Tab-separated table of C-alpha atoms in Angstrom:
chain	number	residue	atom	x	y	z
A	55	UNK	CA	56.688	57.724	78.435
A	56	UNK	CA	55.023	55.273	76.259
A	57	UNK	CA	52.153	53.657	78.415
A	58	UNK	CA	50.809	50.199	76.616
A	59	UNK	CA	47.867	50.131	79.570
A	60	UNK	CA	46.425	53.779	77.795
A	61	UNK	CA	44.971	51.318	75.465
A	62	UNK	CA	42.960	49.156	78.145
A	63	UNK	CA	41.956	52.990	79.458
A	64	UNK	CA	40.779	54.680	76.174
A	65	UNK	CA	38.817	51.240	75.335
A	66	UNK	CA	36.931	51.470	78.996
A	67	UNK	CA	38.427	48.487	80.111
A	68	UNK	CA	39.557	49.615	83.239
A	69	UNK	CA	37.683	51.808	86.075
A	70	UNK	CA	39.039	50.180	89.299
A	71	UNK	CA	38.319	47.550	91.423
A	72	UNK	CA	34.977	46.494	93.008
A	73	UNK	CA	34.761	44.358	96.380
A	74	UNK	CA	33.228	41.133	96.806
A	75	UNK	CA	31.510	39.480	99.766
A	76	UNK	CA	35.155	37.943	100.741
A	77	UNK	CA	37.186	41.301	99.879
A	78	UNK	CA	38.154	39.237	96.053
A	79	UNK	CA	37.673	41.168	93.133
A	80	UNK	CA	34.279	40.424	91.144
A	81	UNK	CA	34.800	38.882	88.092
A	82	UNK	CA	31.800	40.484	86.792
A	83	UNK	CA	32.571	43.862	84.557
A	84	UNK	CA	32.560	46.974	86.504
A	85	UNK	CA	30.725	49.580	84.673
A	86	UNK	CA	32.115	53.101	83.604
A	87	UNK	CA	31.515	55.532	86.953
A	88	UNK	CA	29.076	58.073	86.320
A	89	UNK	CA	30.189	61.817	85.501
A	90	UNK	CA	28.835	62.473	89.105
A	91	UNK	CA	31.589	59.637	90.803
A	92	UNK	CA	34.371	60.907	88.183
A	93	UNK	CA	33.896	64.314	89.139
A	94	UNK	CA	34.044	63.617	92.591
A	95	UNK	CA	36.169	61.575	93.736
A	96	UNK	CA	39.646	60.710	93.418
A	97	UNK	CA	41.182	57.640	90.955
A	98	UNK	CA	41.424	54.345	93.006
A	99	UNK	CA	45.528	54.320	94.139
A	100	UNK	CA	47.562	51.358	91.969
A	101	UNK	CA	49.234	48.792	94.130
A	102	UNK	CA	52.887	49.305	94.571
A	103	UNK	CA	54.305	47.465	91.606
A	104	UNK	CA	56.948	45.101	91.398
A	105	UNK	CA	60.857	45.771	90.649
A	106	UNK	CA	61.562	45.141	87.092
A	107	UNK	CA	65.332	43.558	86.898
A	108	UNK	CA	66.624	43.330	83.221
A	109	UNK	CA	69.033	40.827	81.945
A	110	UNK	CA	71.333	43.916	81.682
A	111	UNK	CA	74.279	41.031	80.517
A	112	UNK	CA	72.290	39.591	77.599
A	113	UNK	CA	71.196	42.739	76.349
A	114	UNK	CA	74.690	44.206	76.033
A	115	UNK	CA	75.717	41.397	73.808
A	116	UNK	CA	73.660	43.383	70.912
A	117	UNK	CA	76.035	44.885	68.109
A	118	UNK	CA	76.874	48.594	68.576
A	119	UNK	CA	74.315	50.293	66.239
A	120	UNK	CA	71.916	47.561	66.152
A	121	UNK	CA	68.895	48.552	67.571
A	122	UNK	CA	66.792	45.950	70.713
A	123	UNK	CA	63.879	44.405	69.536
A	124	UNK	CA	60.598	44.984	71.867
A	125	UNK	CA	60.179	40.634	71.869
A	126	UNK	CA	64.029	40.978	73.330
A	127	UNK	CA	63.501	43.580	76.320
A	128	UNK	CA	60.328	41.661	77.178
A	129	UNK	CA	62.084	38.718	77.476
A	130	UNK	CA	65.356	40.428	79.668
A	131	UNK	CA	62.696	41.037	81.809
A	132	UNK	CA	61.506	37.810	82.345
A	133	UNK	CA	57.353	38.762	80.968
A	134	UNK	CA	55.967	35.764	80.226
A	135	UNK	CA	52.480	35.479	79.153
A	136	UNK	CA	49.785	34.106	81.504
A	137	UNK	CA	48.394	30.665	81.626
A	138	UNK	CA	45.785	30.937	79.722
A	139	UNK	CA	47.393	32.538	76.991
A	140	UNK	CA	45.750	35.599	76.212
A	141	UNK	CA	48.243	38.770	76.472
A	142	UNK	CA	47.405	42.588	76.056
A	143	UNK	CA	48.374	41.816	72.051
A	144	UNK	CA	45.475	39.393	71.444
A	145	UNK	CA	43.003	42.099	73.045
A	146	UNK	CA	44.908	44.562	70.711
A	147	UNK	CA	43.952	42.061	67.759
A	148	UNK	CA	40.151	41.796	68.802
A	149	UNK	CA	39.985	45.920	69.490
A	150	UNK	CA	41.308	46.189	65.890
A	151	UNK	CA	39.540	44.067	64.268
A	152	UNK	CA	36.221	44.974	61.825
A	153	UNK	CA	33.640	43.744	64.474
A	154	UNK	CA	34.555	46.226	66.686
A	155	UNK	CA	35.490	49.740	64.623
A	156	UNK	CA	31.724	50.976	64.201
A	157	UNK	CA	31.293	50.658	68.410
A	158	UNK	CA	31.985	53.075	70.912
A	159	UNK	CA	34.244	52.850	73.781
A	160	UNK	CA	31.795	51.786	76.306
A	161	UNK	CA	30.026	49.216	73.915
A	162	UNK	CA	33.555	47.415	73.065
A	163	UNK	CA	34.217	47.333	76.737
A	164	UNK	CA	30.937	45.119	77.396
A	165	UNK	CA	31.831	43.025	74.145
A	166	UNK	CA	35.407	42.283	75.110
A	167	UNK	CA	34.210	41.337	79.096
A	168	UNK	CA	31.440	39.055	77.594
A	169	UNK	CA	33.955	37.549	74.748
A	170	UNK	CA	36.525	37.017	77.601
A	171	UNK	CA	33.973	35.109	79.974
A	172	UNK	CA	33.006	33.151	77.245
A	173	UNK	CA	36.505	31.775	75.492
A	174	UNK	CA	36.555	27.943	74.923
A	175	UNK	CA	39.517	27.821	76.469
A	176	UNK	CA	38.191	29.072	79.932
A	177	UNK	CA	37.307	32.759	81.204
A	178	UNK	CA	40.037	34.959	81.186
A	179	UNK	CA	39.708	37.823	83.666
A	180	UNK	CA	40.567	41.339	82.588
A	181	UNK	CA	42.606	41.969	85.223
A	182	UNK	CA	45.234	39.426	83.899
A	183	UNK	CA	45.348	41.354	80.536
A	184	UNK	CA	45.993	44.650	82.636
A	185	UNK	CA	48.867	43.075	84.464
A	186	UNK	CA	50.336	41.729	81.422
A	187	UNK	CA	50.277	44.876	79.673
A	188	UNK	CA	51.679	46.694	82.969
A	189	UNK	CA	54.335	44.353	83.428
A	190	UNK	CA	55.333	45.149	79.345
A	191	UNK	CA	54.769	48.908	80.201
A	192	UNK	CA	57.647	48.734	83.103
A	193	UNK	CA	59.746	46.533	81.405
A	194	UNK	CA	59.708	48.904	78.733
A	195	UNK	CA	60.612	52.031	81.056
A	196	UNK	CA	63.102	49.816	82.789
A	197	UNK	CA	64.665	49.518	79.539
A	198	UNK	CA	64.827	53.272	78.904
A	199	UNK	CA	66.388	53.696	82.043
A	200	UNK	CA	69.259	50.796	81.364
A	201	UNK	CA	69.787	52.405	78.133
A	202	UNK	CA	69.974	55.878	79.247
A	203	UNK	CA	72.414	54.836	82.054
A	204	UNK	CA	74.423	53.068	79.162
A	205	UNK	CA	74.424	56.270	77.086
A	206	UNK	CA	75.902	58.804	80.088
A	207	UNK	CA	78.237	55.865	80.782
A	208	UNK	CA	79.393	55.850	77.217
A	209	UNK	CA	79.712	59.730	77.297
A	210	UNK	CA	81.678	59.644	80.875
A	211	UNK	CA	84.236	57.603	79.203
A	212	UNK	CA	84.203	59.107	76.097
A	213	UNK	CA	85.085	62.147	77.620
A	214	UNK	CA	88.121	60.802	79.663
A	215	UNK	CA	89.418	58.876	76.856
A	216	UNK	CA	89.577	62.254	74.635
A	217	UNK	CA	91.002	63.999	77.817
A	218	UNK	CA	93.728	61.665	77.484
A	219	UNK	CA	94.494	61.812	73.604
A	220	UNK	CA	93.783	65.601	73.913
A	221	UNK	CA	96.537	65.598	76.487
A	222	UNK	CA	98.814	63.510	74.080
A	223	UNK	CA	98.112	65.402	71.441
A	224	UNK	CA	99.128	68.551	73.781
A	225	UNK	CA	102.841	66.695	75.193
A	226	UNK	CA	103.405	65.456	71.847
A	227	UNK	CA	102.657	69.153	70.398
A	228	UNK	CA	105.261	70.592	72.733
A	229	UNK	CA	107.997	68.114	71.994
A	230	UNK	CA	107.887	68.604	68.142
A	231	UNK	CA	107.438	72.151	69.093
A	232	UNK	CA	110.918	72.195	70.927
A	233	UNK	CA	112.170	69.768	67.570
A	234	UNK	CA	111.259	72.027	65.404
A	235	UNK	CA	113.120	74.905	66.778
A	236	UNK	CA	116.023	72.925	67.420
A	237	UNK	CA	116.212	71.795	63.649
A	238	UNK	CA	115.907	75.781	63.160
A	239	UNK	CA	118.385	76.464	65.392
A	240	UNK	CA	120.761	73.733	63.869
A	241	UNK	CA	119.944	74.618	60.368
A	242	UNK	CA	120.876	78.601	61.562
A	243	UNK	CA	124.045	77.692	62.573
A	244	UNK	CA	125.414	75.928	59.889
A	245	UNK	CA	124.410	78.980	57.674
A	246	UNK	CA	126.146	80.964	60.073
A	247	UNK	CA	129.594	78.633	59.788
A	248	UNK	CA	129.002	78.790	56.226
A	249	UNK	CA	129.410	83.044	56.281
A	250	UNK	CA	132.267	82.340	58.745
A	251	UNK	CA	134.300	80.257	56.124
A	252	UNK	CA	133.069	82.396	53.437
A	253	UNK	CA	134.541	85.296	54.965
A	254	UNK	CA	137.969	83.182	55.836
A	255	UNK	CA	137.742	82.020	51.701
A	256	UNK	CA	137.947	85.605	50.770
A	257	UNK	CA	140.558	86.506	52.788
A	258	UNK	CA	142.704	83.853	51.862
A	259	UNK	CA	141.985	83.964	47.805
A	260	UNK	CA	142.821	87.686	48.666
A	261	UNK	CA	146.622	86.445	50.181
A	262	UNK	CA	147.162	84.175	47.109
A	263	UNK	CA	146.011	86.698	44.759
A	264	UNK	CA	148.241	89.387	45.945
A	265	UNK	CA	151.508	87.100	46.282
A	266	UNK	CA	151.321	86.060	42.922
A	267	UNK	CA	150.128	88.893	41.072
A	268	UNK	CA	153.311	90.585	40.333
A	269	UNK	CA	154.424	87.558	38.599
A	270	UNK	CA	151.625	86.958	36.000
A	271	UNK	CA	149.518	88.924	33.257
A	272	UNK	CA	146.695	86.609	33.862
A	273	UNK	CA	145.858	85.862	37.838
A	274	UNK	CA	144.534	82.189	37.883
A	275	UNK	CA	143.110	82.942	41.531
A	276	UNK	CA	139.891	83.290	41.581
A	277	UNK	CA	138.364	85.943	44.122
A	278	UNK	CA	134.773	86.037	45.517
A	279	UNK	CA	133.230	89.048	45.739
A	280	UNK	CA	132.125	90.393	49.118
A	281	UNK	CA	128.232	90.558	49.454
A	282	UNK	CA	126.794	93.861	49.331
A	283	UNK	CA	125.729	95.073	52.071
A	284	UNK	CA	121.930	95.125	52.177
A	285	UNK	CA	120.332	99.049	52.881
A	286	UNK	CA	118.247	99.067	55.934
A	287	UNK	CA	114.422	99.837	55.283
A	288	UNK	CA	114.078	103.719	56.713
C-alpha cells in the first residue's frame, strides 16, 4: 500500500501532537523526539479516520481498458484542497526543489514550518498538509478496494457466463453427435439397399440370360459379376 503521508514522515514533518494550555494543538513546530523518547515509548495512536465513499457511478463510466487518472479518484472522493490552498503537492514542490536537496531531514523540517508560518497568504499549519495528504492516501486505498471488488465481480460473472456457453457447447455437442450417427446410419442403409438390389439385378440378368440363350450366338444380356468374396485376415 502506497502511503503519500511517508513523505511528510521521512522529511520530519510529523512526530505527533503537543498540548496547549486549552488542550488545542500548538502551532509552533514540535521537534524530532529524542532517541531516548523513540526508544521508549510507543507512537502517539491516529484518530479514527473518516469513511471514504467513492463516486463508484462516475468512475464506472471509464472505457474498458482505459486506465483512472489519480486527479479522477481524488475527485470521486470528494478531496478538495483546503482554504488556503496549499496541498501535500505544493510541499512536494518546495521538498524538491534546489534550496532544499543539500539539507538534512531535520533541517528541511524547520525550513518548511518557518516557510509555512510565514506565507503571504497567511500561516498554513502543517497539520492541514497532513490531512490533505491522508485524505489522498485513503481515497487512494478506497480506490484499490472498488477496483478489486470490480475485478472478482468481473471474474464471478465471467465464470458463469462460460459455464453457460460451456454447457451449450456440451448440448449442442451431443445433438450433432446423435446427427452425425444418424446421417451414418442413413448413409449405411442405403448402401445396404443398394447390395440388396444388386443381388436382385443379378438374379434377374441371370433369368433373361438363360431364356434367351438358346436362341442367339451372341447374348445381348449383360450379366454382373458376383463380388468376390473378401478372405478373412487369419
Amino acid at each position: 500500500m502506497v502511503r503519500v503521508t511517508s513523505l511528510l514522515e521521512k522529511m520530519g514533518l510529523v512526530y505527533g501532537r503537543q498540548e496547549g494550555s486549552l488542550g488545542e494543538p500548538s502551532t509552533t513546530a514540535v521537534p524530532p523526539p529524542t532517541a531516548e523518547v523513540r526508544a521508549g515509548a510507543p507512537p502517539l495512536a491516529a484518530p479514527p479516520e473518516p469513511e471514504v465513499r467513492l463516486d463508484e457511478a462516475t468512475l464506472s463510466q471509464t472505457p474498458a481498458g482505459e486506465d483512472w487518472a489519480i486527479e479522477q479518484i481524488y475527485a470521486s472522493a470528494g478531496i478538495q484542497a483546503p482554504a488556503h490552498g496549499f496541498t501535500v503537492y505544493r510541499l512536494i514542490e518546495l521538498l524538491e526543489g534546489e534550496e532544499f536537496r543539500d539539507l538534512d531531514a531535520a533541517t528541511r523540517a524547520k525550513v518548511i514550518v518557518g516557510v509555512l508560518k510565514r506565507l503571504p497568504s497567511g500561516a498554513v499549519e502543517v497539520e492541514d498538509i497532513v490531512r490533505d495528504a491522508a485524505a489522498r492516501d485513503r481515497a487512494l486505498d478506497a480506490f484499490e478496494r472498488f477496483l478489486s471488488e470490480r475485478v472478482r465481480r468481473q471474474e464471478r460473472e465471467t465464470e458463469e457466463k462460460n459455464a453457460a456457453l460451456q454447457q451449450q457447447i456440451d448440448e449442442l455437442t451431443v445433438t450433432n453427435t446423435q446427427l452425425m450417427e444418424a446421417n451414418r446410419a442413413a448413409v449405411a442403409q442405403e448402401k445396404a439397399r443398394l447390395e440388396r438390389w444388386r443381388l436382385r439385378k443379378r438374379e434377374e440378368e441371370e433369368r433373361l440370360f438363360s431364356a434367351i440363350s438358346p436362341f442367339v450366338e451372341r447374348n445381348p444380356v449383360t450379366r454382373d459379376e458376383a463380388p468376390s468374396a473378401v478372405p478373412s485376415k487369419p
